[in-house]
PDB file of C-alpha atoms in Angstrom:
ATOM      1  CA  ALA A  58      -7.473   5.210  31.571  1.00 42.00           C
ATOM      2  CA  ASN A  59      -5.922   1.919  32.655  1.00 44.00           C
ATOM      3  CA  ARG A  60      -6.850   0.405  29.313  1.00 45.00           C
ATOM      4  CA  LEU A  61      -5.202   3.250  27.446  1.00 48.00           C
ATOM      5  CA  SER A  62      -2.099   3.006  29.616  1.00 58.00           C
ATOM      6  CA  ARG A  63      -1.904  -0.707  28.879  1.00 67.00           C
ATOM      7  CA  GLN A  64      -2.097  -0.007  25.143  1.00 59.00           C
ATOM      8  CA  LYS A  65       0.740   2.508  25.327  1.00 66.00           C
ATOM      9  CA  ARG A  66       2.806   0.133  27.454  1.00 67.00           C
ATOM     10  CA  GLU A  67       2.302  -2.792  25.068  1.00 67.00           C
ATOM     11  CA  THR A  68       3.162  -0.567  22.094  1.00 69.00           C
ATOM     12  CA  ALA A  69       6.370   0.651  23.733  1.00 68.00           C
ATOM     13  CA  ILE A  70       7.488  -2.861  24.689  1.00 74.00           C
ATOM     14  CA  HIS A  71       6.183  -5.087  21.892  1.00 71.00           C
ATOM     15  CA  GLY A  72       5.263  -2.726  19.044  1.00 69.00           C
ATOM     16  CA  LYS A  73       2.125  -1.362  17.376  1.00 63.00           C
ATOM     17  CA  LYS A  74       0.484  -4.723  16.700  1.00 62.00           C
ATOM     18  CA  ALA A  75       0.649  -5.705  20.351  1.00 64.00           C
ATOM     19  CA  GLY A  76      -0.668  -2.288  21.351  1.00 63.00           C
ATOM     20  CA  ASN A  77      -3.561  -2.520  18.897  1.00 59.00           C
ATOM     21  CA  ALA A  78      -4.430  -5.975  20.228  1.00 59.00           C
ATOM     22  CA  VAL A  79      -5.251  -4.553  23.668  1.00 58.00           C
ATOM     23  CA  ALA A  80      -6.804  -1.301  22.409  1.00 57.00           C
ATOM     24  CA  GLU A  81     -10.326  -0.333  23.340  1.00 55.00           C
ATOM     25  CA  VAL A  82     -13.099  -1.697  21.151  1.00 49.00           C
ATOM     26  CA  VAL A  83     -14.078   0.887  18.537  1.00 48.00           C
ATOM     27  CA  ASP A  84     -17.698   2.011  18.521  1.00 47.00           C
ATOM     28  CA  PRO A  85     -19.382   0.345  15.474  1.00 42.00           C
ATOM     29  CA  ALA A  86     -21.118   3.656  14.815  1.00 43.00           C
ATOM     30  CA  LEU A  87     -17.754   5.041  13.715  1.00 46.00           C
ATOM     31  CA  ALA A  88     -17.531   2.510  10.917  1.00 53.00           C
ATOM     32  CA  ALA A  89     -19.392   3.131   7.684  1.00 57.00           C
ATOM     33  CA  GLY A  90     -21.670   0.385   6.424  1.00 70.00           C
ATOM     34  CA  ALA A  91     -20.335  -1.994   3.803  1.00 78.00           C
ATOM     35  CA  ALA A  92     -20.411  -0.773   0.207  1.00 82.00           C
ATOM     36  CA  THR A  93     -23.361  -2.096  -1.794  1.00 88.00           C
ATOM     37  CA  ARG A  94     -22.214  -1.195  -5.314  1.00 90.00           C
ATOM     38  CA  ALA A  95     -19.064  -0.669  -7.342  1.00 92.00           C
ATOM     39  CA  PHE A  96     -17.316   2.717  -7.047  1.00 94.00           C
ATOM     40  CA  GLN A  97     -19.242   3.543  -3.878  1.00 93.00           C
ATOM     41  CA  ARG A  98     -16.144   3.416  -1.690  1.00 92.00           C
ATOM     42  CA  GLY A  99     -12.469   3.085  -2.506  1.00 92.00           C
ATOM     43  CA  LEU A 100      -9.807   1.973  -0.030  1.00 90.00           C
ATOM     44  CA  VAL A 101      -6.350   3.548  -0.257  1.00 89.00           C
ATOM     45  CA  ASP A 102      -3.187   2.213   1.337  1.00 86.00           C
ATOM     46  CA  HIS A 103       0.571   1.924   0.758  1.00 87.00           C
ATOM     47  CA  THR A 104       3.074  -0.874   1.243  1.00 86.00           C
ATOM     48  CA  LEU A 105       6.835  -1.198   0.890  1.00 87.00           C
ATOM     49  CA  ALA A 106       7.298  -4.009  -1.630  1.00 86.00           C
ATOM     50  CA  LYS A 107       9.469  -6.969  -0.750  1.00 84.00           C
ATOM     51  CA  LEU A 108      11.223  -6.649  -4.078  1.00 84.00           C
ATOM     52  CA  LEU A 109      14.324  -4.899  -5.392  1.00 86.00           C
ATOM     53  CA  LEU A 110      14.114  -2.851  -8.599  1.00 86.00           C
ATOM     54  CA  VAL A 111      17.040  -1.650 -10.692  1.00 84.00           C
ATOM     55  CA  VAL A 112      16.951   2.161 -10.607  1.00 84.00           C
ATOM     56  CA  ALA A 113      20.400   2.837 -12.083  1.00 84.00           C
ATOM     57  CA  MET A 114      23.604   1.167 -13.269  1.00 80.00           C
ATOM     58  CA  ASN A 115      27.232   1.989 -12.626  1.00 80.00           C
ATOM     59  CA  LYS A 116      30.421   0.349 -13.847  1.00 74.00           C
ATOM     60  CA  LYS A 117      30.471  -2.228 -11.058  1.00 75.00           C
ATOM     61  CA  CYS A 118      26.884  -3.189 -10.341  1.00 76.00           C
ATOM     62  CA  ALA A 119      23.205  -2.341 -10.460  1.00 78.00           C
ATOM     63  CA  ILE A 120      21.778   0.144  -7.975  1.00 82.00           C
ATOM     64  CA  VAL A 121      18.584  -1.281  -6.495  1.00 84.00           C
ATOM     65  CA  ARG A 122      15.789   0.105  -4.319  1.00 87.00           C
ATOM     66  CA  ARG A 123      12.586  -1.226  -2.782  1.00 88.00           C
ATOM     67  CA  PRO A 124       9.540   0.519  -4.273  1.00 89.00           C
ATOM     68  CA  TRP A 125       6.484   1.753  -2.434  1.00 91.00           C
ATOM     69  CA  ILE A 126       3.202   0.601  -3.983  1.00 90.00           C
ATOM     70  CA  SER A 127       0.060   2.679  -3.506  1.00 90.00           C
ATOM     71  CA  SER A 128      -3.262   1.062  -4.357  1.00 89.00           C
ATOM     72  CA  LEU A 129      -6.876   2.123  -4.669  1.00 91.00           C
ATOM     73  CA  VAL A 130      -9.177  -0.874  -4.143  1.00 90.00           C
ATOM     74  CA  ASP A 131     -12.921  -0.985  -4.735  1.00 91.00           C
ATOM     75  CA  GLU A 132     -14.501  -2.113  -1.475  1.00 89.00           C
ATOM     76  CA  TYR A 133     -17.559  -3.735  -3.072  1.00 89.00           C
ATOM     77  CA  SER A 134     -15.862  -5.865  -5.732  1.00 87.00           C
ATOM     78  CA  GLY A 135     -12.326  -6.053  -4.356  1.00 85.00           C
ATOM     79  CA  ALA A 136     -11.015  -4.950  -7.758  1.00 87.00           C
ATOM     80  CA  THR A 137      -7.883  -2.834  -8.029  1.00 89.00           C
ATOM     81  CA  LEU A 138      -8.934   0.504  -9.482  1.00 92.00           C
ATOM     82  CA  ALA A 139      -5.470   2.093  -9.674  1.00 91.00           C
ATOM     83  CA  GLU A 140      -1.886   1.655  -8.507  1.00 91.00           C
ATOM     84  CA  TRP A 141       1.146   3.872  -8.306  1.00 91.00           C
ATOM     85  CA  VAL A 142       4.817   3.038  -7.785  1.00 91.00           C
ATOM     86  CA  SER A 143       7.200   5.456  -6.074  1.00 90.00           C
ATOM     87  CA  PHE A 144      10.404   5.546  -4.055  1.00 89.00           C
ATOM     88  CA  GLY A 145      10.622   7.117  -0.624  1.00 82.00           C
ATOM     89  CA  ASN A 146       7.873   7.304   1.961  1.00 83.00           C
ATOM     90  CA  PRO A 147       4.392   7.905   0.490  1.00 81.00           C
ATOM     91  CA  ILE A 148       3.446  11.576   0.285  1.00 83.00           C
ATOM     92  CA  ARG A 149       0.408  13.510  -0.879  1.00 87.00           C
ATOM     93  CA  GLU A 150       1.501  13.238  -4.503  1.00 90.00           C
ATOM     94  CA  SER A 151       1.111   9.446  -4.294  1.00 90.00           C
ATOM     95  CA  VAL A 152      -2.551   9.831  -3.344  1.00 91.00           C
ATOM     96  CA  CYS A 153      -3.128  12.411  -6.089  1.00 92.00           C
ATOM     97  CA  MET A 154      -1.539  10.155  -8.696  1.00 92.00           C
ATOM     98  CA  LEU A 155      -3.777   7.273  -7.604  1.00 91.00           C
ATOM     99  CA  LEU A 156      -6.852   9.404  -8.242  1.00 93.00           C
ATOM    100  CA  ARG A 157      -5.452  10.546 -11.586  1.00 94.00           C
ATOM    101  CA  MET A 158      -4.699   6.983 -12.710  1.00 93.00           C
ATOM    102  CA  CYS A 159      -8.181   5.866 -11.653  1.00 94.00           C
ATOM    103  CA  ILE A 160      -9.776   8.602 -13.772  1.00 94.00           C
ATOM    104  CA  LEU A 161      -7.561   7.772 -16.760  1.00 94.00           C
ATOM    105  CA  ARG A 162      -8.321   4.071 -16.505  1.00 92.00           C
ATOM    106  CA  HIS A 163     -12.031   4.129 -15.659  1.00 93.00           C
ATOM    107  CA  GLY A 164     -13.234   7.652 -16.408  1.00 94.00           C
ATOM    108  CA  ARG A 165     -14.480   7.995 -12.842  1.00 94.00           C
ATOM    109  CA  ILE A 166     -13.453   7.693  -9.200  1.00 94.00           C
ATOM    110  CA  PRO A 167     -15.207   6.276  -6.120  1.00 94.00           C
ATOM    111  CA  GLU A 168     -17.794   8.434  -4.377  1.00 94.00           C
ATOM    112  CA  GLU A 169     -15.961   7.914  -1.073  1.00 92.00           C
ATOM    113  CA  ILE A 170     -12.288   7.366  -0.281  1.00 91.00           C
ATOM    114  CA  HIS A 171     -11.346   5.538   2.925  1.00 88.00           C
ATOM    115  CA  SER A 172      -7.818   5.592   4.344  1.00 85.00           C
ATOM    116  CA  ASP A 173      -5.849   5.677   7.560  1.00 80.00           C
ATOM    117  CA  ARG A 174      -4.889   8.960   9.202  1.00 78.00           C
ATOM    118  CA  GLY A 175      -1.451   9.346   7.610  1.00 80.00           C
ATOM    119  CA  SER A 176      -0.214  12.821   6.768  1.00 82.00           C
ATOM    120  CA  ASP A 177      -0.333  11.999   3.053  1.00 83.00           C
ATOM    121  CA  PHE A 178      -4.116  11.597   3.315  1.00 83.00           C
ATOM    122  CA  THR A 179      -4.854  14.420   5.734  1.00 84.00           C
ATOM    123  CA  SER A 180      -2.819  17.087   3.920  1.00 87.00           C
ATOM    124  CA  LEU A 181      -4.643  20.222   2.830  1.00 90.00           C
ATOM    125  CA  HIS A 182      -3.587  19.555  -0.765  1.00 90.00           C
ATOM    126  CA  VAL A 183      -5.353  16.169  -0.840  1.00 90.00           C
ATOM    127  CA  GLN A 184      -8.371  17.507   1.022  1.00 90.00           C
ATOM    128  CA  ALA A 185      -8.718  20.335  -1.502  1.00 92.00           C
ATOM    129  CA  LEU A 186      -8.416  17.929  -4.445  1.00 92.00           C
ATOM    130  CA  MET A 187     -11.080  15.603  -3.065  1.00 91.00           C
ATOM    131  CA  ALA A 188     -13.365  18.548  -2.387  1.00 92.00           C
ATOM    132  CA  TYR A 189     -12.899  19.679  -6.002  1.00 93.00           C
ATOM    133  CA  LEU A 190     -13.726  16.161  -7.207  1.00 92.00           C
ATOM    134  CA  THR A 191     -16.709  16.012  -4.781  1.00 93.00           C
ATOM    135  CA  VAL A 192     -15.300  12.900  -3.117  1.00 92.00           C
ATOM    136  CA  THR A 193     -16.230  12.164   0.502  1.00 91.00           C
ATOM    137  CA  ARG A 194     -13.244  11.467   2.748  1.00 87.00           C
ATOM    138  CA  GLN A 195     -13.343   8.768   5.438  1.00 85.00           C
ATOM    139  CA  TYR A 196     -10.650   7.815   7.933  1.00 81.00           C
ATOM    140  CA  SER A 197     -10.079   4.696  10.003  1.00 75.00           C
ATOM    141  CA  PRO A 198     -10.476   5.245  13.756  1.00 66.00           C
ATOM    142  CA  ALA A 199      -7.142   5.855  15.485  1.00 60.00           C
ATOM    143  CA  ALA A 200      -5.173   2.665  16.267  1.00 53.00           C
ATOM    144  CA  SER A 201      -7.658   0.544  14.298  1.00 55.00           C
ATOM    145  CA  PRO A 202      -5.916  -0.666  11.127  1.00 53.00           C
ATOM    146  CA  LYS A 203      -8.512  -3.459  10.718  1.00 55.00           C
ATOM    147  CA  PHE A 204     -10.864  -0.873   9.196  1.00 54.00           C
ATOM    148  CA  ASN A 205      -8.601  -0.858   6.130  1.00 58.00           C
ATOM    149  CA  SER A 206      -7.968  -4.602   6.183  1.00 62.00           C
ATOM    150  CA  GLN A 207      -9.298  -5.214   2.661  1.00 64.00           C
ATOM    151  CA  ALA A 208      -6.539  -3.074   1.169  1.00 64.00           C
ATOM    152  CA  GLU A 209      -3.964  -4.890   3.310  1.00 68.00           C
ATOM    153  CA  THR A 210      -5.323  -8.236   2.092  1.00 71.00           C
ATOM    154  CA  HIS A 211      -4.844  -7.017  -1.477  1.00 69.00           C
ATOM    155  CA  PHE A 212      -1.191  -6.224  -0.751  1.00 69.00           C
ATOM    156  CA  ALA A 213      -0.645  -9.612   0.869  1.00 72.00           C
ATOM    157  CA  LYS A 214      -1.982 -11.413  -2.229  1.00 74.00           C
ATOM    158  CA  THR A 215       0.239  -9.276  -4.456  1.00 73.00           C
ATOM    159  CA  GLN A 216       3.318 -10.055  -2.366  1.00 69.00           C
ATOM    160  CA  ILE A 217       2.632 -13.790  -2.542  1.00 70.00           C
ATOM    161  CA  GLY A 218       1.078 -14.108  -5.990  1.00 73.00           C
ATOM    162  CA  LEU A 219       3.421 -11.811  -7.906  1.00 78.00           C
ATOM    163  CA  PHE A 220       6.599 -10.894  -6.045  1.00 76.00           C
ATOM    164  CA  ARG A 221       7.479 -14.429  -4.932  1.00 76.00           C
ATOM    165  CA  ASN A 222       7.790 -15.435  -8.583  1.00 77.00           C
ATOM    166  CA  LEU A 223       9.973 -12.506  -9.623  1.00 78.00           C
ATOM    167  CA  PRO A 224      13.781 -12.328  -9.564  1.00 77.00           C
ATOM    168  CA  GLY A 225      14.942  -9.917  -6.897  1.00 74.00           C
ATOM    169  CA  HIS A 226      12.238 -10.635  -4.322  1.00 73.00           C
ATOM    170  CA  ILE A 227      13.254 -10.557  -0.644  1.00 76.00           C
ATOM    171  CA  ILE A 228      10.209 -12.231   0.883  1.00 60.00           C
ATOM    172  CA  GLU A 229      12.190 -14.938   2.661  1.00 60.00           C
ATOM    173  CA  TYR A 230      15.731 -13.643   2.243  1.00 58.00           C
ATOM    174  CA  LYS A 231      17.971 -13.323   5.286  1.00 57.00           C
ATOM    175  CA  ASP A 232      21.122 -11.250   4.879  1.00 55.00           C
ATOM    176  CA  ARG A 233      23.936 -13.627   5.886  1.00 50.00           C
ATOM    177  CA  LYS A 234      27.575 -13.075   5.042  1.00 50.00           C
ATOM    178  CA  THR A 235      27.834 -16.619   3.722  1.00 44.00           C
ATOM    179  CA  GLU A 236      25.114 -15.918   1.154  1.00 55.00           C
ATOM    180  CA  ARG A 237      26.454 -12.760  -0.497  1.00 54.00           C
ATOM    181  CA  ASP A 238      26.547 -14.482  -3.878  1.00 54.00           C
ATOM    182  CA  ARG A 239      22.821 -15.195  -3.532  1.00 59.00           C
ATOM    183  CA  HIS A 240      21.766 -11.645  -2.671  1.00 60.00           C
ATOM    184  CA  PRO A 241      18.507 -10.662  -4.443  1.00 60.00           C
ATOM    185  CA  ALA A 242      20.176  -7.537  -5.826  1.00 60.00           C
ATOM    186  CA  ILE A 243      22.273  -9.741  -8.098  1.00 64.00           C
ATOM    187  CA  LYS A 244      19.116 -11.289  -9.560  1.00 67.00           C
ATOM    188  CA  SER A 245      17.128  -8.060  -9.979  1.00 68.00           C
ATOM    189  CA  ILE A 246      16.228  -7.370 -13.606  1.00 72.00           C
ATOM    190  CA  PHE A 247      13.148  -5.131 -13.483  1.00 80.00           C
ATOM    191  CA  ASP A 248      13.356  -1.361 -13.751  1.00 84.00           C
ATOM    192  CA  PRO A 249      10.443   0.846 -12.555  1.00 86.00           C
ATOM    193  CA  PRO A 250       8.627   1.117 -15.942  1.00 88.00           C
ATOM    194  CA  SER A 251       8.741  -2.621 -16.665  1.00 88.00           C
ATOM    195  CA  PHE A 252       7.685  -3.417 -13.104  1.00 86.00           C
ATOM    196  CA  TYR A 253       4.740  -1.009 -13.282  1.00 87.00           C
ATOM    197  CA  LYS A 254       3.579  -2.685 -16.493  1.00 87.00           C
ATOM    198  CA  LEU A 255       3.851  -6.111 -14.855  1.00 85.00           C
ATOM    199  CA  LEU A 256       1.986  -4.884 -11.771  1.00 85.00           C
ATOM    200  CA  PHE A 257      -0.794  -3.471 -13.966  1.00 84.00           C
ATOM    201  CA  GLU A 258      -1.147  -6.758 -15.867  1.00 84.00           C
ATOM    202  CA  PHE A 259      -1.253  -8.717 -12.593  1.00 82.00           C
ATOM    203  CA  SER A 260      -3.940  -6.442 -11.182  1.00 79.00           C
ATOM    204  CA  GLU A 261      -6.019  -6.743 -14.342  1.00 77.00           C
ATOM    205  CA  GLY A 262      -5.779 -10.506 -14.161  1.00 70.00           C
ATOM    206  CA  TYR A 263      -6.542 -10.515 -10.437  1.00 62.00           C
ATOM    207  CA  ASN A 264      -9.629  -8.355 -11.014  1.00 61.00           C
TER     208      ASN A 264
END
């Protein structure tokens, strides 16, 4: 109980990462063994890209938004099986579109899908779809994001390898009044379709 109280206290004061750092050790029995072949297990996660996309234009300027990127990564090979770009917090439709894109691209989907316990993954709609596709669902233990670390590593490489080289990235940008003329929004040139194409080509090259 004291350990749990410490985790809650650290989370409240210093945030989730600090709370997870003092969390109880997860029983290894809760973790599935490593995948031994391609398409055995897919890892699904979302990230808010550090990039601004042009979603509309008005008479004065471009309207920009940060996109959410959803990815399905093959645990065995580390290859990106599918990606989806959306705006707004990830919802069940993002997961469904990932599965659809994977089928369109490869003609198959992983036997197992591993994810965190977000509402987009645990929704009845997604559970019903996976049951229809005969896919086994797996979830990371509560407060243990390291169980989905391979997907997070994929996002980190994408942020550094792709976004840093694109106009409109905000990886190291700090919003200062003296730098308004250097705001990434002014440099943004990619709209959602062109960005998705670029993301697909990067993933194919990374694979």
